Coordinates of N, CA and C in Angstrom, one line a residue:
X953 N 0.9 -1.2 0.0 CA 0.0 0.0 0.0 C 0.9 1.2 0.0
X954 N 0.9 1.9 -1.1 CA 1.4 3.2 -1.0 C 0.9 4.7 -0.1
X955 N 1.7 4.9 0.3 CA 0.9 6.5 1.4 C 0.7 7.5 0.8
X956 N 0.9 7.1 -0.7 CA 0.0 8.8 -1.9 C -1.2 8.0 -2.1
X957 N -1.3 6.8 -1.6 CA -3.1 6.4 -2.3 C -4.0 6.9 -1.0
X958 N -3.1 7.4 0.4 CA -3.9 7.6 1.4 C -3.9 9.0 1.9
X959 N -2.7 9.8 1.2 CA -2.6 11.0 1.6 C -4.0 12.0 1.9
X960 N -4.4 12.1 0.5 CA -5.7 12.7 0.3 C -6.7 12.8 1.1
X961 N -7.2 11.2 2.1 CA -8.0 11.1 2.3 C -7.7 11.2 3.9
X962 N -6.7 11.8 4.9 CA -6.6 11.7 5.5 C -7.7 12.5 7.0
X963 N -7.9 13.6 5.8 CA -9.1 14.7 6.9 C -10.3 14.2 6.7
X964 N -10.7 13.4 5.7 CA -12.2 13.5 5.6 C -12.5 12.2 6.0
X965 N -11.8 11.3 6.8 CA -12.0 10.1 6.7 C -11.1 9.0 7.8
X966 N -12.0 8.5 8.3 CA -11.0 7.0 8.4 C -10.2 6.9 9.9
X967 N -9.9 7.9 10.5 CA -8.8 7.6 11.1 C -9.7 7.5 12.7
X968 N -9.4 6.3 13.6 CA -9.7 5.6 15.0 C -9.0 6.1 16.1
X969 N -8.3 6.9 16.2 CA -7.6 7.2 16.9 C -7.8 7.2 18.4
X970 N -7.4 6.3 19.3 CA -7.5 6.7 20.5 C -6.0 7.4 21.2
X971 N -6.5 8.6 21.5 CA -6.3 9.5 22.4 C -5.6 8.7 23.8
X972 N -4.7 9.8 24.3 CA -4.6 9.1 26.0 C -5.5 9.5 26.8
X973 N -5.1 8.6 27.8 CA -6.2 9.1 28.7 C -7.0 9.9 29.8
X974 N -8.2 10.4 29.5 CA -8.6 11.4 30.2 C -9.4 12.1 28.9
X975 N -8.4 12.4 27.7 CA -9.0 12.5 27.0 C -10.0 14.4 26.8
X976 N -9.3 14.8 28.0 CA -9.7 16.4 28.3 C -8.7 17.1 27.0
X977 N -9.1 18.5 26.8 CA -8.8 19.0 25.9 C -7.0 19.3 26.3
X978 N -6.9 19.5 27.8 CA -5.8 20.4 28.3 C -4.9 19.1 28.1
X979 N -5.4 17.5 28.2 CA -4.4 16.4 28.3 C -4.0 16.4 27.2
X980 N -5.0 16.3 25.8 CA -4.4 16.1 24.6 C -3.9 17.2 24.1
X981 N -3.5 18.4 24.6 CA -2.6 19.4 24.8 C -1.2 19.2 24.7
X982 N -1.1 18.8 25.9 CA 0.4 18.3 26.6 C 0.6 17.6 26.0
X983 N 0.1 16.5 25.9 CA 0.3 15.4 24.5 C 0.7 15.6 23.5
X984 N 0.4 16.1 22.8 CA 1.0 17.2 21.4 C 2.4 18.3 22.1
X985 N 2.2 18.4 23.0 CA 3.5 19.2 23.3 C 5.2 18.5 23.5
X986 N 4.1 17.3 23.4 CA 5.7 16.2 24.5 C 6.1 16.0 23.0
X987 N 5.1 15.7 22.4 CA 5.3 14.7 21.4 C 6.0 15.7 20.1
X988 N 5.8 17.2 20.1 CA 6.3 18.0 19.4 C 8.0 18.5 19.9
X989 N 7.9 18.4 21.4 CA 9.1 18.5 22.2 C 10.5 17.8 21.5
X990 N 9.6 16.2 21.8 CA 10.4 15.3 21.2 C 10.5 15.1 20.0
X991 N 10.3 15.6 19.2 CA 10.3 15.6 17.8 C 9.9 13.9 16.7
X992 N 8.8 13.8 18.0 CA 8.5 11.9 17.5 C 7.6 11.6 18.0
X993 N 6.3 10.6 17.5 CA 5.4 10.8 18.4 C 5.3 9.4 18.1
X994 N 5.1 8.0 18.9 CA 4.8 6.9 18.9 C 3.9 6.3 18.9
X995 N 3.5 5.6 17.9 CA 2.3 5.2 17.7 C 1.8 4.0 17.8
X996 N 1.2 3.2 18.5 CA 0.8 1.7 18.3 C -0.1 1.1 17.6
X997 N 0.5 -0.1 17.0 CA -0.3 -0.2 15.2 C -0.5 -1.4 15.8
X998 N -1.9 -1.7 14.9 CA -2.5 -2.9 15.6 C -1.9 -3.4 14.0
X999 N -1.3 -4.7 13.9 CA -1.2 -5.6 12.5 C -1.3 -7.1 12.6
X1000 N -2.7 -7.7 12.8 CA -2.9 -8.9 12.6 C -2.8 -9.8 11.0
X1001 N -2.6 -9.2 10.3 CA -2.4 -9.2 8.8 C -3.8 -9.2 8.1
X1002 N -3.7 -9.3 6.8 CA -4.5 -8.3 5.6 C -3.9 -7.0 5.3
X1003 N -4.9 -6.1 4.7 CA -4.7 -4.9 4.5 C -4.7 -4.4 5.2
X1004 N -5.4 -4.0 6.5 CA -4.6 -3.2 7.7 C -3.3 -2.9 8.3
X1005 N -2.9 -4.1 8.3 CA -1.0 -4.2 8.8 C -1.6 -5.5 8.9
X1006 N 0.5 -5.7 8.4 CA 0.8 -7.3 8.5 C 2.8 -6.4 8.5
X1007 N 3.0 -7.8 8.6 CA 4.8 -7.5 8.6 C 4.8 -7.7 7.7
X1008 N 5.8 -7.1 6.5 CA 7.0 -7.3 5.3 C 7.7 -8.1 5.7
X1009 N 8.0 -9.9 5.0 CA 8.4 -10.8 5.4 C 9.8 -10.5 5.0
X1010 N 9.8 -9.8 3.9 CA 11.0 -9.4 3.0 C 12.0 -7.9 4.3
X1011 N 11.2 -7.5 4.7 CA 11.9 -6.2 5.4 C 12.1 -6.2 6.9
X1012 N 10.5 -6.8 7.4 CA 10.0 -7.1 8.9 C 9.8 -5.9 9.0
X1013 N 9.4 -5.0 7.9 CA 8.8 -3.4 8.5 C 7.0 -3.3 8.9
X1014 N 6.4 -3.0 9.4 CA 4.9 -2.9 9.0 C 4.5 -2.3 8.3
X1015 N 3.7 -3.1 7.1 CA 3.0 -2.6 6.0 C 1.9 -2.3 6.4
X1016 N 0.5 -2.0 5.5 CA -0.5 -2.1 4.9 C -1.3 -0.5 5.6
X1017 N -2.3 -0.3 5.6 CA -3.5 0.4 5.8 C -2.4 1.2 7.2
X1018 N -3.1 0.8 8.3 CA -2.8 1.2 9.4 C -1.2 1.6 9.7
X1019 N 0.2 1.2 9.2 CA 1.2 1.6 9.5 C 1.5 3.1 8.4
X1020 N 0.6 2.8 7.4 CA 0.6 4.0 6.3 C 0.2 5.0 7.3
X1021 N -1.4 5.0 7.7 CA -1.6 6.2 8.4 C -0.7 6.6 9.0
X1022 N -0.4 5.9 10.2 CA 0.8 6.1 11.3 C 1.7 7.3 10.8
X1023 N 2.2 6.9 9.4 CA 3.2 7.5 9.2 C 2.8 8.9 8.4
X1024 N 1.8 8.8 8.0 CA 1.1 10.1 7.0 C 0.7 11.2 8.2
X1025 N 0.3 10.9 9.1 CA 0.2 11.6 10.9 C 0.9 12.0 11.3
X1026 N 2.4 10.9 11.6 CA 3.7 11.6 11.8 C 3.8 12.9 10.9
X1027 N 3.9 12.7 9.6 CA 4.1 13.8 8.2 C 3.8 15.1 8.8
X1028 N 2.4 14.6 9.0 CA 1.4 16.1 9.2 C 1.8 17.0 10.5
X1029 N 2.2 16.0 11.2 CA 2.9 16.8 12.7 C 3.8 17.3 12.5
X1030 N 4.9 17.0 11.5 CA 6.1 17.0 11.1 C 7.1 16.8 12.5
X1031 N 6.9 15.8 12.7 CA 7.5 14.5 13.2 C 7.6 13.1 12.9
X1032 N 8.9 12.9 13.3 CA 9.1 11.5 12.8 C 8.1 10.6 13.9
X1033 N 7.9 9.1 13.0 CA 6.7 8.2 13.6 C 7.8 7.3 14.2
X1034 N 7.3 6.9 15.6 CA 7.9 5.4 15.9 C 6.3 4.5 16.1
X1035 N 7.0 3.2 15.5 CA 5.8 2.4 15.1 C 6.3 1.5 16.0
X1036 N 4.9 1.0 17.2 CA 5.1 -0.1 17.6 C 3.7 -0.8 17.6
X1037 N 4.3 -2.3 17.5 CA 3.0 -3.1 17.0 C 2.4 -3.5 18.6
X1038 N 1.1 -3.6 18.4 CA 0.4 -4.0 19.3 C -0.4 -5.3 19.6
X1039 N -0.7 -5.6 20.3 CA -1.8 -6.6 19.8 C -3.2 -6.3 20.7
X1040 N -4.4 -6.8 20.1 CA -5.7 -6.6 20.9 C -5.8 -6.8 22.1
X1041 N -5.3 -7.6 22.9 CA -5.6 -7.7 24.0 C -5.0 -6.6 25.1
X1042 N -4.0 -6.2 24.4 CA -2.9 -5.4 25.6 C -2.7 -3.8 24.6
X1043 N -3.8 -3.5 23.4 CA -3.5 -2.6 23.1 C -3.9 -0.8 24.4
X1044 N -5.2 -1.3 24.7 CA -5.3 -0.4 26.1 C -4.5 0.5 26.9
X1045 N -3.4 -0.8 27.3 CA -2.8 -1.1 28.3 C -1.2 0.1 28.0
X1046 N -0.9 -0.8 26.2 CA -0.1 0.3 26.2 C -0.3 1.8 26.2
X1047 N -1.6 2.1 26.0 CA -1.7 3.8 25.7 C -2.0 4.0 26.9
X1048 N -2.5 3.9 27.9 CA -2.6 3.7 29.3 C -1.3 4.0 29.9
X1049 N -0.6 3.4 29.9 CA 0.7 3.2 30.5 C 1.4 4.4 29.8
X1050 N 1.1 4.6 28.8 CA 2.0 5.7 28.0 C 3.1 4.9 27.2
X1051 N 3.2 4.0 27.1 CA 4.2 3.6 26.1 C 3.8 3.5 24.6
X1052 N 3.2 4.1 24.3 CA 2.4 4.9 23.3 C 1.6 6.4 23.3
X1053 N 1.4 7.2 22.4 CA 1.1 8.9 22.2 C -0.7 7.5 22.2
X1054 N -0.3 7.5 21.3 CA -2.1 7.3 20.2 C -2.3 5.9 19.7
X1055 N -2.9 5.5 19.4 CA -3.3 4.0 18.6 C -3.9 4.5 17.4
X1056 N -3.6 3.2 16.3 CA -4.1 3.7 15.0 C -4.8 2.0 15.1
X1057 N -6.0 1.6 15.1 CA -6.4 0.0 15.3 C -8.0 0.4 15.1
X1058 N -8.3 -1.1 15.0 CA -10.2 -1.3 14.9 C -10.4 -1.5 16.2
X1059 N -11.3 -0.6 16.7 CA -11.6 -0.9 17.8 C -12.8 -0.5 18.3
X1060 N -13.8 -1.1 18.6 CA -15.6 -0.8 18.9 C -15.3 0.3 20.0
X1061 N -16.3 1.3 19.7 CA -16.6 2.5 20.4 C -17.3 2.0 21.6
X1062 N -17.3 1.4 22.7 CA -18.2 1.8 23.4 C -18.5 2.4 24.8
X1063 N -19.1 2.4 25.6 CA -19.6 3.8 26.7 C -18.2 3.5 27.6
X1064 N -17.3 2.3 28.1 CA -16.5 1.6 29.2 C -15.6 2.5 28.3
X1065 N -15.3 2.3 27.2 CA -13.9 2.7 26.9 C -14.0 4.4 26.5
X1066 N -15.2 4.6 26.0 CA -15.5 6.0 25.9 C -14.9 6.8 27.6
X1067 N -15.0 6.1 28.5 CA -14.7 6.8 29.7 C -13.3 7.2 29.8
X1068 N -12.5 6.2 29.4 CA -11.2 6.6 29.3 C -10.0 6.9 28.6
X1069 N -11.1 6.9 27.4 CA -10.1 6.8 25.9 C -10.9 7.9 25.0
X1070 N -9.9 8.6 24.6 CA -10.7 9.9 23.4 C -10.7 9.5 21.9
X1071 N -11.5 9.4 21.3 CA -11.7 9.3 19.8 C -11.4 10.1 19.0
X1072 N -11.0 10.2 17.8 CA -10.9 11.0 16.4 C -12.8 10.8 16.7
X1073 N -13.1 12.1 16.0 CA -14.7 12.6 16.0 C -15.2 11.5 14.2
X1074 N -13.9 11.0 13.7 CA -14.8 10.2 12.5 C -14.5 8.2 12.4
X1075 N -15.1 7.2 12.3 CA -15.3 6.1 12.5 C -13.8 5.7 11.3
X1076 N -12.9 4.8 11.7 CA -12.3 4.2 10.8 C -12.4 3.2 9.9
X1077 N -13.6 2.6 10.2 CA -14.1 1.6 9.3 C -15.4 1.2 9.9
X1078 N -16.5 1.0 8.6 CA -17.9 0.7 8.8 C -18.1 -0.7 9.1
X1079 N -18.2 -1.8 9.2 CA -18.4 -3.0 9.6 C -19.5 -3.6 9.1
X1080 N -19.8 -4.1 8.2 CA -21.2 -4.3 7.3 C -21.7 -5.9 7.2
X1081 N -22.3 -6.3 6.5 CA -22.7 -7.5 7.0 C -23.2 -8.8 5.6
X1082 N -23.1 -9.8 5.7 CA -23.4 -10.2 4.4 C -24.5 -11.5 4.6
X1083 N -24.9 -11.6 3.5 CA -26.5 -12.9 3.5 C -25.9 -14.1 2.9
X1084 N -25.8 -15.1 3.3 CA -25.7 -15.9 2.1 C -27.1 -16.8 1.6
X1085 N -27.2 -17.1 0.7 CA -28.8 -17.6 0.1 C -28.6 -18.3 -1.1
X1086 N -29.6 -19.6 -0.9 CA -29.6 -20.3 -2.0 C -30.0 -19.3 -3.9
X1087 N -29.0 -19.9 -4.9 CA -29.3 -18.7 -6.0 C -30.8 -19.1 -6.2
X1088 N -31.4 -19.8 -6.3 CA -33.0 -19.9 -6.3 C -33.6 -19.5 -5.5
X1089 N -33.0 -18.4 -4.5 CA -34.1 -17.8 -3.6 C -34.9 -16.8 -3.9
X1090 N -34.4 -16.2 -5.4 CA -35.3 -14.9 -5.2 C -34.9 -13.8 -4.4
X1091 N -33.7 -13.9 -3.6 CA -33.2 -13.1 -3.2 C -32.0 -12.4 -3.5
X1092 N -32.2 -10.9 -3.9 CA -30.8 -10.3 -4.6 C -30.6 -8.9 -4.2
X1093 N -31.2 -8.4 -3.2 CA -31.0 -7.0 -2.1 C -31.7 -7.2 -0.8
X1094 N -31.2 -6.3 0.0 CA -31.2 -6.4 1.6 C -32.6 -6.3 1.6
X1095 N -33.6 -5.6 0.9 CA -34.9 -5.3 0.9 C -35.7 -6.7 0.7
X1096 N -35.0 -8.0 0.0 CA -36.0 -8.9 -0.6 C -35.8 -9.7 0.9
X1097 N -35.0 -9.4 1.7 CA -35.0 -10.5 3.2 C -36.0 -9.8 3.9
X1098 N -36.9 -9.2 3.9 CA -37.9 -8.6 5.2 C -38.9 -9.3 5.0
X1099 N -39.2 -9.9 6.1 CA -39.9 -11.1 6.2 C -39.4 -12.5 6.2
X1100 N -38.3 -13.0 5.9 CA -38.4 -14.1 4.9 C -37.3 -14.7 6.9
X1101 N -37.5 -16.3 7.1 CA -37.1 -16.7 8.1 C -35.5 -16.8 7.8
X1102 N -34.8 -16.4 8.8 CA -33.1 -16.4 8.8 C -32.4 -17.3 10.1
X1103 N -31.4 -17.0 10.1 CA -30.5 -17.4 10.7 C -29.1 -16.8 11.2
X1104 N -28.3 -16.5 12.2 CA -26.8 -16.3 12.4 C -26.2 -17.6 13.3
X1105 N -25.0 -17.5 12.3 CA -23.7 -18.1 13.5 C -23.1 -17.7 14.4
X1106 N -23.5 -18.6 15.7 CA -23.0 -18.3 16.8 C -22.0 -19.2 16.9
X1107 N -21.0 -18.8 17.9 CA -19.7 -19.8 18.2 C -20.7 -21.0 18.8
X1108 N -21.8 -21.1 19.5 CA -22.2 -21.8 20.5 C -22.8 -23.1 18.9
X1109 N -23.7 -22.2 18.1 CA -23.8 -23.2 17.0 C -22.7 -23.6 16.2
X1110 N -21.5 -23.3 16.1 CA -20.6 -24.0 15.4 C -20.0 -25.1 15.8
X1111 N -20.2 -24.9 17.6 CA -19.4 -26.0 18.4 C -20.6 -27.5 18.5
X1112 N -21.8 -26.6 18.4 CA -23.0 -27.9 18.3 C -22.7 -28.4 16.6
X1113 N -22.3 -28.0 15.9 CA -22.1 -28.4 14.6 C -21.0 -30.1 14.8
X1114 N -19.7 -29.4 15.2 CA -18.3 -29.7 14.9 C -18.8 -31.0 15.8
X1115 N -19.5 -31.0 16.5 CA -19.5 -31.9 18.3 C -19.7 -33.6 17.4
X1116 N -20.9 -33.8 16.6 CA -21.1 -35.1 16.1 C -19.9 -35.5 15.0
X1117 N -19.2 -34.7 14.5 CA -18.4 -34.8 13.7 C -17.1 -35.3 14.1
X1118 N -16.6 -35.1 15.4 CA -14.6 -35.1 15.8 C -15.5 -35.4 16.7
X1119 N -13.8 -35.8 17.9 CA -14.0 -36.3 18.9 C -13.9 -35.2 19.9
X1120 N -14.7 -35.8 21.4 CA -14.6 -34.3 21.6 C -13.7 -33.7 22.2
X1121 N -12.2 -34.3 22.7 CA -10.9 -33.6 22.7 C -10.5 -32.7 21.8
X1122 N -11.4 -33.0 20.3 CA -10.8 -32.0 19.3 C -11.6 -31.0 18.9
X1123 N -12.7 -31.0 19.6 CA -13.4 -30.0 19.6 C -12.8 -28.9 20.2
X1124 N -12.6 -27.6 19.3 CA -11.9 -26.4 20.3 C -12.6 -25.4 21.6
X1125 N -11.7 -25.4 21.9 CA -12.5 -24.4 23.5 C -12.1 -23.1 22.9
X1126 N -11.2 -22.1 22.3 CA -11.3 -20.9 22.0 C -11.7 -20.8 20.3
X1127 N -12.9 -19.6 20.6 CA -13.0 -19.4 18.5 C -13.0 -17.9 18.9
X1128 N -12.4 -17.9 17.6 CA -11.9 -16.3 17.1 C -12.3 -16.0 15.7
X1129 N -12.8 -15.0 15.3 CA -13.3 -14.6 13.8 C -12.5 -13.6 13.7
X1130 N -11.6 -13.9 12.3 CA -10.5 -13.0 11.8 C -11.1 -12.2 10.2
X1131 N -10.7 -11.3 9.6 CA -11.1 -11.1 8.4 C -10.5 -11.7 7.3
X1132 N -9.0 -12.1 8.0 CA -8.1 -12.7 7.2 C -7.2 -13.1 7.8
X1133 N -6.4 -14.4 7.2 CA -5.0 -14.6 7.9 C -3.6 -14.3 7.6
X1134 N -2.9 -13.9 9.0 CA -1.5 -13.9 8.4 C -0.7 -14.6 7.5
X1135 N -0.4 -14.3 6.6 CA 0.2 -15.1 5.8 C 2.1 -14.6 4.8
X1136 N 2.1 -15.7 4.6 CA 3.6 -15.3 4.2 C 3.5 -14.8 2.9
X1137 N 4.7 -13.7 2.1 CA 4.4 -13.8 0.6 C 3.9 -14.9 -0.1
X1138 N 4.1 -16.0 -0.1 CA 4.0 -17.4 -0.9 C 2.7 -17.8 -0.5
X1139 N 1.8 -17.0 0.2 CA 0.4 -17.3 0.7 C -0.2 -18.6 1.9
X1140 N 1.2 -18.8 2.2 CA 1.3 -19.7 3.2 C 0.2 -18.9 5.2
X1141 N -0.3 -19.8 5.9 CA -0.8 -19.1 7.1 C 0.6 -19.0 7.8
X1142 N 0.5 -18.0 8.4 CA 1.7 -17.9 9.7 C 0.9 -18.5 11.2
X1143 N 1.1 -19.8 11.4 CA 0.3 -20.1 12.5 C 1.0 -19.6 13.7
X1144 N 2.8 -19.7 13.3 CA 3.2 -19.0 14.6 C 2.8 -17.9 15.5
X1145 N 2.4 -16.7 14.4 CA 2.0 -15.7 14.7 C 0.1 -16.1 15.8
X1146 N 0.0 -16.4 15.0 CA -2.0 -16.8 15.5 C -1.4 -17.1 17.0
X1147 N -0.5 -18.2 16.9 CA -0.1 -18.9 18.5 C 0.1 -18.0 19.5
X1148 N 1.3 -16.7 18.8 CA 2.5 -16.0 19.9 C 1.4 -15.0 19.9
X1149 N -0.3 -14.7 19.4 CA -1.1 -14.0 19.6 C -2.1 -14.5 21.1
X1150 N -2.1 -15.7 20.9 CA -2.9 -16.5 22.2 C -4.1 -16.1 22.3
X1151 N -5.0 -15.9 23.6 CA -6.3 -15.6 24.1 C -6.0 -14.4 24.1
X1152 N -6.8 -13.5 22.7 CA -7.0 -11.9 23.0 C -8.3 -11.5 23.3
X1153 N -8.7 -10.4 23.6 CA -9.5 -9.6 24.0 C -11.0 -10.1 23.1
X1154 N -10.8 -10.4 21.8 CA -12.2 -10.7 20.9 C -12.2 -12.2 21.0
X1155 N -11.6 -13.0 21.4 CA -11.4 -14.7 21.6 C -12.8 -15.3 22.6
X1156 N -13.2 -16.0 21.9 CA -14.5 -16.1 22.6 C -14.1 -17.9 23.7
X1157 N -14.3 -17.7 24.7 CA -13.8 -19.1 25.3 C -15.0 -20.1 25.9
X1158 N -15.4 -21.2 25.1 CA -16.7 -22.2 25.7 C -16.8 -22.8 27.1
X1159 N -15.7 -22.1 28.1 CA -15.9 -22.4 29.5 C -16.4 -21.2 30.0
X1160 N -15.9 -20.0 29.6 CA -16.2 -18.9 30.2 C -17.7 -18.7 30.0
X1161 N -18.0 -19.1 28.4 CA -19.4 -19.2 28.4 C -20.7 -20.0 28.8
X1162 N -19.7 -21.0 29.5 CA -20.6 -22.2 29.9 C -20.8 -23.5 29.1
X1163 N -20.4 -23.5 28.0 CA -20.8 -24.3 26.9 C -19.8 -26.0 27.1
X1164 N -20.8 -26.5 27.1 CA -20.0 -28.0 27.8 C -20.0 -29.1 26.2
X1165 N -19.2 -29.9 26.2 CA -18.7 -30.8 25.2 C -18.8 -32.2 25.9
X1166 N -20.2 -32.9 25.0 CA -20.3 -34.0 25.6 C -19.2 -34.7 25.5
X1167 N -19.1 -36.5 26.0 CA -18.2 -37.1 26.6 C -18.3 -38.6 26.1

């Protein structure tokens, strides 16, 4: 991903930013002061891979969406960017602690974290949703589903799925929904990475939820 395909769209669009915290006008003040002081402002990139960020297998730099902005932000401050990667569970933590200015990552808005984390005033990405339907349904827009009987997947139905099928040792106790997987140039998964990622913050666990695996 090149940073002229994202320059443009930097003010009108896109960017998640969480703020440190407090999140008052006079904190994110000082914040900009330190970070102007220092002539660098650190940022924590979330890069589970896809388009958002993943590592350059070839460089180990962070690519994609998210380390772009990082660095088009730096630009606009005119300071240099330090990029550290994060991961979901402990992204908080670092901007909390200060071992990060800001975060550039997906992250659901809501009222718990609204208390201690400040937002960019515009959404980084919309989150939309898809049908799938036999092609003999008659169905070919969001309009022709009103009425018609549906269904979603729950982790709890996929584990009732998998249960008559494997044994139930191999039935998994954590499910995680990714948009995509890490993978190497050659299109290979990086399962290491999935591993050295462990139980994060969106990891759904079938004990915490109760859900029992007959025997």
């Amino acid at each position: 991903m090149k940073t002229r395909n994202i320059s443009g769209r930097i003010l009108q669009a896109a960017v998640a930013l969480a703020l440190a915290a407090g999140a008052t006008g006079a904190h994110a003040d000082a914040t900009l002061d330190k970070i102007k002081e220092r002539g660098t402002v650190t940022i924590g990139v979330l890069a589970n891979g896809g388009v958002f960020g993943s590592i350059d297998p070839a460089t180990q730099q962070l690519v994609g969406w998210n380390p772009d902005l990082a660095r088009e932000l730096a630009k606009g401050l005119g300071v240099k960017a330090e990029l550290v990667q994060v991961q979901t569970a402990t992204r908080t933590q670092f901007l909390i602690s200060g071992k990060v200015d800001l975060l550039i990552a997906s992250m659901e808005l809501n009222p718990e974290r609204a208390e201690i984390l400040g937002y960019a005033p515009t959404p980084f990405f919309r989150v939309g949703g898809a049908a799938a339907t036999r092609k003999d349904s008659g169905i070919a827009k969001w309009e022709d589903l009103r009425g018609k009987p549906g269904c979603a997947l729950t982790p709890e139905a996929l584990l009732d799925f998998c249960q008559p099928r494997m044994p139930y040792f191999a039935v998994p106790r954590y499910l995680r929904v990714l948009d995509d997987l890490p993978r190497t140039e050659n299109g290979k998964v990086r399962k290491f990475r999935l591993r050295d990622e462990g139980v994060t913050g969106d990891t759904w666990d079938r004990d915490a939820a109760g859900y029992r695996v007959a025997r």
